[in-house]
Tab-separated table of C-alpha atoms in Angstrom:
chain	number	residue	atom	x	y	z
A	1	UNK	CA	-4.989	-16.469	-16.434
A	2	UNK	CA	-7.538	-14.124	-14.171
A	3	UNK	CA	-11.241	-14.184	-14.387
A	4	UNK	CA	-13.078	-11.379	-14.406
A	5	UNK	CA	-16.620	-11.828	-13.355
A	6	UNK	CA	-19.111	-8.784	-12.397
A	7	UNK	CA	-22.149	-9.522	-10.027
A	8	UNK	CA	-25.699	-8.628	-10.672
A	9	UNK	CA	-25.462	-8.419	-14.519
A	10	UNK	CA	-27.955	-10.181	-16.644
A	11	UNK	CA	-27.060	-8.807	-20.524
A	12	UNK	CA	-26.253	-11.402	-22.710
A	13	UNK	CA	-23.466	-9.119	-25.000
A	14	UNK	CA	-19.819	-9.480	-25.818
A	15	UNK	CA	-17.182	-7.021	-24.489
A	16	UNK	CA	-13.830	-6.327	-22.969
A	17	UNK	CA	-12.538	-4.723	-19.611
A	18	UNK	CA	-12.839	-0.951	-19.975
A	19	UNK	CA	-9.372	0.688	-19.828
A	20	UNK	CA	-9.131	1.850	-15.605
A	21	UNK	CA	-11.044	-0.557	-13.517
A	22	UNK	CA	-11.736	-0.426	-9.735
A	23	UNK	CA	-9.994	-2.026	-7.169
A	24	UNK	CA	-10.261	-1.466	-2.671
A	25	UNK	CA	-7.896	1.549	-3.088
A	26	UNK	CA	-6.622	2.635	-7.446
A	27	UNK	CA	-7.554	1.781	-10.121
A	28	UNK	CA	-6.490	-1.798	-11.481
A	29	UNK	CA	-4.961	-0.804	-15.189
A	30	UNK	CA	-3.212	-2.459	-18.048
A	31	UNK	CA	-5.954	-4.962	-18.111
A	32	UNK	CA	-7.664	-4.717	-20.979
A	33	UNK	CA	-8.013	-7.926	-22.507
A	34	UNK	CA	-9.182	-10.270	-19.715
A	35	UNK	CA	-12.086	-12.842	-20.125
A	36	UNK	CA	-14.937	-11.358	-18.163
A	37	UNK	CA	-18.248	-13.476	-17.335
A	38	UNK	CA	-21.680	-12.410	-16.295
A	39	UNK	CA	-23.290	-13.367	-12.753
A	40	UNK	CA	-26.459	-14.348	-14.405
A	41	UNK	CA	-26.071	-17.192	-17.320
A	42	UNK	CA	-22.177	-16.421	-18.067
A	43	UNK	CA	-22.420	-14.195	-20.496
A	44	UNK	CA	-19.873	-11.451	-21.557
A	45	UNK	CA	-21.618	-7.788	-21.327
A	46	UNK	CA	-21.132	-4.229	-21.297
A	47	UNK	CA	-20.167	-2.064	-17.922
A	48	UNK	CA	-19.373	1.043	-17.223
A	49	UNK	CA	-16.017	1.844	-14.810
A	50	UNK	CA	-18.099	3.914	-12.456
A	51	UNK	CA	-20.679	1.622	-11.503
A	52	UNK	CA	-18.504	-0.777	-9.915
A	53	UNK	CA	-18.366	-0.466	-6.070
A	54	UNK	CA	-15.363	-2.281	-5.308
A	55	UNK	CA	-13.666	-5.973	-6.434
A	56	UNK	CA	-13.575	-9.081	-3.985
A	57	UNK	CA	-10.593	-11.748	-4.995
A	58	UNK	CA	-11.908	-15.193	-5.201
A	59	UNK	CA	-15.262	-14.828	-3.717
A	60	UNK	CA	-18.103	-13.460	-4.479
A	61	UNK	CA	-19.694	-12.333	-0.964
A	62	UNK	CA	-18.351	-8.789	-0.298
A	63	UNK	CA	-16.259	-10.079	2.745
A	64	UNK	CA	-13.942	-6.664	3.245
A	65	UNK	CA	-11.106	-9.291	4.133
A	66	UNK	CA	-10.640	-10.224	0.679
A	67	UNK	CA	-10.919	-6.510	-1.096
A	68	UNK	CA	-8.780	-6.567	-4.787
A	69	UNK	CA	-5.615	-4.868	-2.827
A	70	UNK	CA	-2.009	-3.847	-4.474
A	71	UNK	CA	-1.032	-7.923	-5.919
A	72	UNK	CA	-2.949	-10.265	-7.802
A	73	UNK	CA	-2.231	-14.096	-8.087
A	74	UNK	CA	-2.136	-14.936	-11.864
A	75	UNK	CA	-4.296	-17.821	-11.198
A	76	UNK	CA	-7.018	-15.627	-8.979
A	77	UNK	CA	-10.435	-14.507	-10.029
A	78	UNK	CA	-11.528	-10.788	-9.853
A	79	UNK	CA	-15.278	-10.419	-8.607
A	80	UNK	CA	-16.726	-6.932	-9.546
A	81	UNK	CA	-19.523	-5.453	-7.286
A	82	UNK	CA	-21.708	-2.907	-8.789
A	83	UNK	CA	-23.823	-0.967	-7.323
A	84	UNK	CA	-27.581	-1.516	-6.059
A	85	UNK	CA	-30.035	0.376	-4.385
A	86	UNK	CA	-30.425	3.281	-2.996
A	87	UNK	CA	-31.300	3.680	0.801
A	88	UNK	CA	-31.665	6.711	3.041
A	89	UNK	CA	-30.921	6.531	6.578
A	90	UNK	CA	-31.313	9.290	9.720
A	91	UNK	CA	-28.833	9.093	12.820
A	92	UNK	CA	-28.622	10.518	15.644
A	93	UNK	CA	-25.526	11.330	17.125
A	94	UNK	CA	-25.482	10.534	20.278
A	95	UNK	CA	-21.355	9.144	20.654
A	96	UNK	CA	-18.152	11.221	19.096
A	97	UNK	CA	-17.021	7.742	17.461
A	98	UNK	CA	-19.381	6.561	15.238
A	99	UNK	CA	-17.995	2.908	14.483
A	100	UNK	CA	-17.121	3.487	11.140
A	101	UNK	CA	-13.725	2.654	9.060
A	102	UNK	CA	-13.658	3.709	5.434
A	103	UNK	CA	-12.115	2.690	2.424
A	104	UNK	CA	-12.438	3.747	-1.272
A	105	UNK	CA	-11.859	2.249	-4.762
A	106	UNK	CA	-9.588	5.236	-5.839
A	107	UNK	CA	-12.590	6.240	-8.367
A	108	UNK	CA	-14.867	8.697	-6.147
A	109	UNK	CA	-16.346	5.711	-4.244
A	110	UNK	CA	-15.994	5.938	-0.644
A	111	UNK	CA	-17.244	2.583	1.104
A	112	UNK	CA	-17.390	1.322	4.567
A	113	UNK	CA	-15.406	-1.491	5.350
A	114	UNK	CA	-16.049	-2.080	8.994
A	115	UNK	CA	-19.077	-1.774	11.450
A	116	UNK	CA	-17.147	-1.684	15.138
A	117	UNK	CA	-18.987	-4.327	17.522
A	118	UNK	CA	-21.725	-2.361	19.933
A	119	UNK	CA	-21.520	0.714	17.885
A	120	UNK	CA	-24.000	3.532	16.779
A	121	UNK	CA	-23.178	2.428	13.464
A	122	UNK	CA	-24.038	-1.094	14.527
A	123	UNK	CA	-26.886	0.262	16.069
A	124	UNK	CA	-28.757	1.287	13.034
A	125	UNK	CA	-29.821	-2.517	10.934
A	126	UNK	CA	-30.009	-0.609	7.681
A	127	UNK	CA	-26.098	0.467	7.183
A	128	UNK	CA	-24.307	-2.014	6.205
A	129	UNK	CA	-20.426	-3.138	5.141
A	130	UNK	CA	-20.056	-2.388	1.327
A	131	UNK	CA	-22.268	0.469	1.200
A	132	UNK	CA	-21.069	3.656	-0.372
A	133	UNK	CA	-21.453	6.326	1.132
A	134	UNK	CA	-23.129	8.912	-1.696
A	135	UNK	CA	-24.023	12.226	0.616
A	136	UNK	CA	-24.041	12.928	3.690
A	137	UNK	CA	-26.470	15.723	5.896
A	138	UNK	CA	-27.636	16.476	1.781
A	139	UNK	CA	-23.598	17.109	0.220
A	140	UNK	CA	-22.275	14.666	-2.422
A	141	UNK	CA	-19.077	12.859	-1.552
A	142	UNK	CA	-19.307	10.146	-4.148
A	143	UNK	CA	-15.602	12.323	-5.743
A	144	UNK	CA	-14.411	12.532	-2.422
A	145	UNK	CA	-11.051	10.572	-1.060
A	146	UNK	CA	-11.982	8.102	2.005
A	147	UNK	CA	-10.108	9.897	4.318
A	148	UNK	CA	-11.837	13.519	3.467
A	149	UNK	CA	-15.427	11.135	4.201
A	150	UNK	CA	-14.226	9.758	7.817
A	151	UNK	CA	-13.195	13.749	8.671
A	152	UNK	CA	-16.802	14.651	7.675
A	153	UNK	CA	-18.426	11.367	9.622
A	154	UNK	CA	-16.167	11.864	12.758
A	155	UNK	CA	-16.999	16.473	12.297
A	156	UNK	CA	-20.440	15.835	12.365
A	157	UNK	CA	-22.188	18.127	16.306
A	158	UNK	CA	-22.571	15.721	18.512
A	159	UNK	CA	-26.530	15.404	19.488
A	160	UNK	CA	-27.171	16.587	16.438
A	161	UNK	CA	-29.656	13.920	13.795
A	162	UNK	CA	-28.219	13.432	10.515
A	163	UNK	CA	-28.758	12.140	6.490
A	164	UNK	CA	-26.807	9.734	4.914
A	165	UNK	CA	-27.771	8.772	1.652
A	166	UNK	CA	-26.216	4.828	0.840
A	167	UNK	CA	-26.156	2.468	-2.471
A	168	UNK	CA	-25.706	-0.425	-1.854
A	169	UNK	CA	-24.015	-3.513	-3.684
A	170	UNK	CA	-25.762	-4.908	-5.312
A	171	UNK	CA	-26.305	-9.305	-4.621
A	172	UNK	CA	-25.774	-12.307	-6.813
A	173	UNK	CA	-24.609	-15.716	-5.937
A	174	UNK	CA	-25.916	-15.282	-2.611
A	175	UNK	CA	-25.441	-19.874	-2.535
A	176	UNK	CA	-22.053	-20.218	-4.022
A	177	UNK	CA	-18.894	-21.045	-1.940
A	178	UNK	CA	-15.881	-18.904	-1.909
A	179	UNK	CA	-13.454	-20.404	-4.840
A	180	UNK	CA	-11.672	-23.267	-2.843
A	181	UNK	CA	-7.598	-22.309	-2.566
A	182	UNK	CA	-6.989	-26.430	-2.695
A	183	UNK	CA	-6.866	-26.839	-6.838
A	184	UNK	CA	-4.765	-29.073	-7.758
A	185	UNK	CA	-1.344	-26.503	-6.971
A	186	UNK	CA	0.829	-27.092	-3.734
A	187	UNK	CA	-0.420	-24.675	-0.918
A	188	UNK	CA	4.039	-23.143	-0.801
A	189	UNK	CA	3.176	-22.329	-4.753
A	190	UNK	CA	-0.076	-20.056	-3.364
A	191	UNK	CA	1.201	-18.308	-0.629
A	192	UNK	CA	4.407	-17.657	-1.196
A	193	UNK	CA	6.971	-17.186	-4.723
A	194	UNK	CA	4.338	-16.470	-7.308
A	195	UNK	CA	4.204	-14.345	-9.189
A	196	UNK	CA	1.494	-11.969	-8.749
A	197	UNK	CA	0.488	-8.278	-10.487
A	198	UNK	CA	1.951	-5.256	-8.649
A	199	UNK	CA	-0.757	-2.430	-9.364
A	200	UNK	CA	0.326	1.304	-8.885
A	201	UNK	CA	-2.041	3.956	-8.358
A	202	UNK	CA	-0.060	5.562	-11.105
A	203	UNK	CA	1.516	3.788	-13.743
A	204	UNK	CA	1.109	0.357	-15.363
A	205	UNK	CA	0.775	-3.091	-13.484
A	206	UNK	CA	3.742	-5.096	-13.915
A	207	UNK	CA	4.486	-8.354	-12.756
A	208	UNK	CA	6.401	-9.415	-9.666
A	209	UNK	CA	7.051	-11.542	-6.426
A	210	UNK	CA	5.395	-11.287	-3.742
A	211	UNK	CA	5.903	-9.281	-1.102
A	212	UNK	CA	8.495	-10.937	1.769
A	213	UNK	CA	7.389	-12.499	5.202
A	214	UNK	CA	8.529	-9.759	7.013
A	215	UNK	CA	6.841	-7.300	4.604
A	216	UNK	CA	3.404	-8.399	4.727
A	217	UNK	CA	3.762	-8.489	8.813
A	218	UNK	CA	4.772	-4.537	8.157
A	219	UNK	CA	2.041	-4.222	5.935
A	220	UNK	CA	-0.246	-5.167	7.342
A	221	UNK	CA	0.601	-3.976	11.329
A	222	UNK	CA	0.081	0.115	9.031
A	223	UNK	CA	-2.789	-1.055	7.938
A	224	UNK	CA	-3.681	-1.382	11.058
A	225	UNK	CA	-2.593	2.100	12.738
A	226	UNK	CA	-4.141	3.808	9.601
A	227	UNK	CA	-7.447	2.638	11.132
A	228	UNK	CA	-6.251	3.873	14.285
A	229	UNK	CA	-5.434	7.535	13.566
A	230	UNK	CA	-7.248	7.946	10.576
A	231	UNK	CA	-10.437	5.733	10.267
A	232	UNK	CA	-9.573	3.906	6.929
A	233	UNK	CA	-8.169	0.338	6.058
A	234	UNK	CA	-6.134	0.990	2.695
A	235	UNK	CA	-3.230	-1.983	2.030
A	236	UNK	CA	-1.774	-0.248	-0.597
A	237	UNK	CA	-1.117	2.900	0.686
A	238	UNK	CA	0.111	0.916	4.428
A	239	UNK	CA	2.291	-1.265	1.231
A	240	UNK	CA	3.297	2.538	0.024
A	241	UNK	CA	4.534	3.513	3.183
A	242	UNK	CA	6.834	0.280	4.343
A	243	UNK	CA	8.394	0.734	0.749
A	244	UNK	CA	9.252	4.400	1.577
A	245	UNK	CA	11.005	3.070	4.818
A	246	UNK	CA	12.754	0.306	3.379
A	247	UNK	CA	16.461	1.380	3.060
A	248	UNK	CA	15.457	4.457	5.292
A	249	UNK	CA	17.813	4.179	8.259
A	250	UNK	CA	16.073	6.848	11.223
A	251	UNK	CA	12.758	7.836	11.759
A	252	UNK	CA	13.846	10.796	10.199
A	253	UNK	CA	15.255	10.182	7.130
A	254	UNK	CA	11.585	7.876	6.945
A	255	UNK	CA	9.148	11.109	7.772
A	256	UNK	CA	11.073	12.965	4.579
A	257	UNK	CA	10.391	10.184	2.164
A	258	UNK	CA	6.499	10.637	2.933
A	259	UNK	CA	6.096	13.746	2.862
A	260	UNK	CA	7.822	13.135	-0.773
A	261	UNK	CA	5.044	10.285	-1.555
A	262	UNK	CA	2.516	11.443	0.296
A	263	UNK	CA	2.468	14.554	1.207
A	264	UNK	CA	-1.115	14.772	0.832
A	265	UNK	CA	-1.723	13.050	4.322
A	266	UNK	CA	-0.159	15.480	5.966
A	267	UNK	CA	0.185	12.156	8.786
A	268	UNK	CA	0.755	13.981	12.487
A	269	UNK	CA	4.517	13.159	13.514
A	270	UNK	CA	2.677	10.478	15.971
A	271	UNK	CA	1.302	8.500	13.857
A	272	UNK	CA	4.965	8.747	11.498
A	273	UNK	CA	6.480	7.540	14.249
A	274	UNK	CA	4.495	4.674	15.091
A	275	UNK	CA	4.538	3.619	11.639
A	276	UNK	CA	8.588	3.597	11.572
A	277	UNK	CA	8.215	1.651	15.142
A	278	UNK	CA	5.938	-0.897	13.291
A	279	UNK	CA	8.457	-1.191	10.064
A	280	UNK	CA	11.157	-1.870	12.874
A	281	UNK	CA	9.496	-4.419	14.444
A	282	UNK	CA	8.306	-6.309	11.444
A	283	UNK	CA	12.151	-6.568	10.120
A	284	UNK	CA	13.183	-7.190	13.914
A	285	UNK	CA	11.017	-10.130	14.124
A	286	UNK	CA	8.657	-8.520	16.768
A	287	UNK	CA	5.126	-9.077	14.785
A	288	UNK	CA	3.683	-12.187	14.940
């Protein structure tokens, strides 16, 4: 049984989850009858879909390694992080690279997933992991995908000031520890072979088996390549790319499959070749 927890809310009213709940990279569909718990009094509450920035699994913290992705274990807790305080910051772009990794929830909320240590943005202490980027130099980017926001930031002129309007996630449960994975179930059942909810950007959620160990390694590597080439992390996108290469025999077939499923991204040839190589390395056992 899944439990859905909304952080930072204190209303004592009853409701259910809306038809779509934003996750790390798309919409969580088909989960319209899950129990919902409020962070303050354990009550059930009303909330608007566009107030949710992102969701984490089994921790109330804005832990970017625990973002809700394409699979959910049937014993997991889902924590929804909602929009909190707004803030503005002006930054002088002194380096071509800002040091930000951007992702989004698929419903118009691009947010900061990582800040590179020692980078320009790392020195700007008002900017934090989990912050939603609402505007860039006054231009509203709330309906833009993560790769579009990353490109806008990259295209900012070096040597010029720019202004960001950000929304930080509301904080709650600060003194609680993440849910333990120990429980009463054996570790093998939690980490391998359990049924999960497979979430897709299009179509309903379905109950499936966890990806194989080989596929998990390939997905992780492709996600890292997305950050290297595009400045984004998107585990669902990485999983979709690995799926596209599952039965392909060469990089040309793989490139055609990517164009058919993800043509809007217009991936560069070098990136596609490296992704194909990562899938091959995973199949040959060369990835750790």
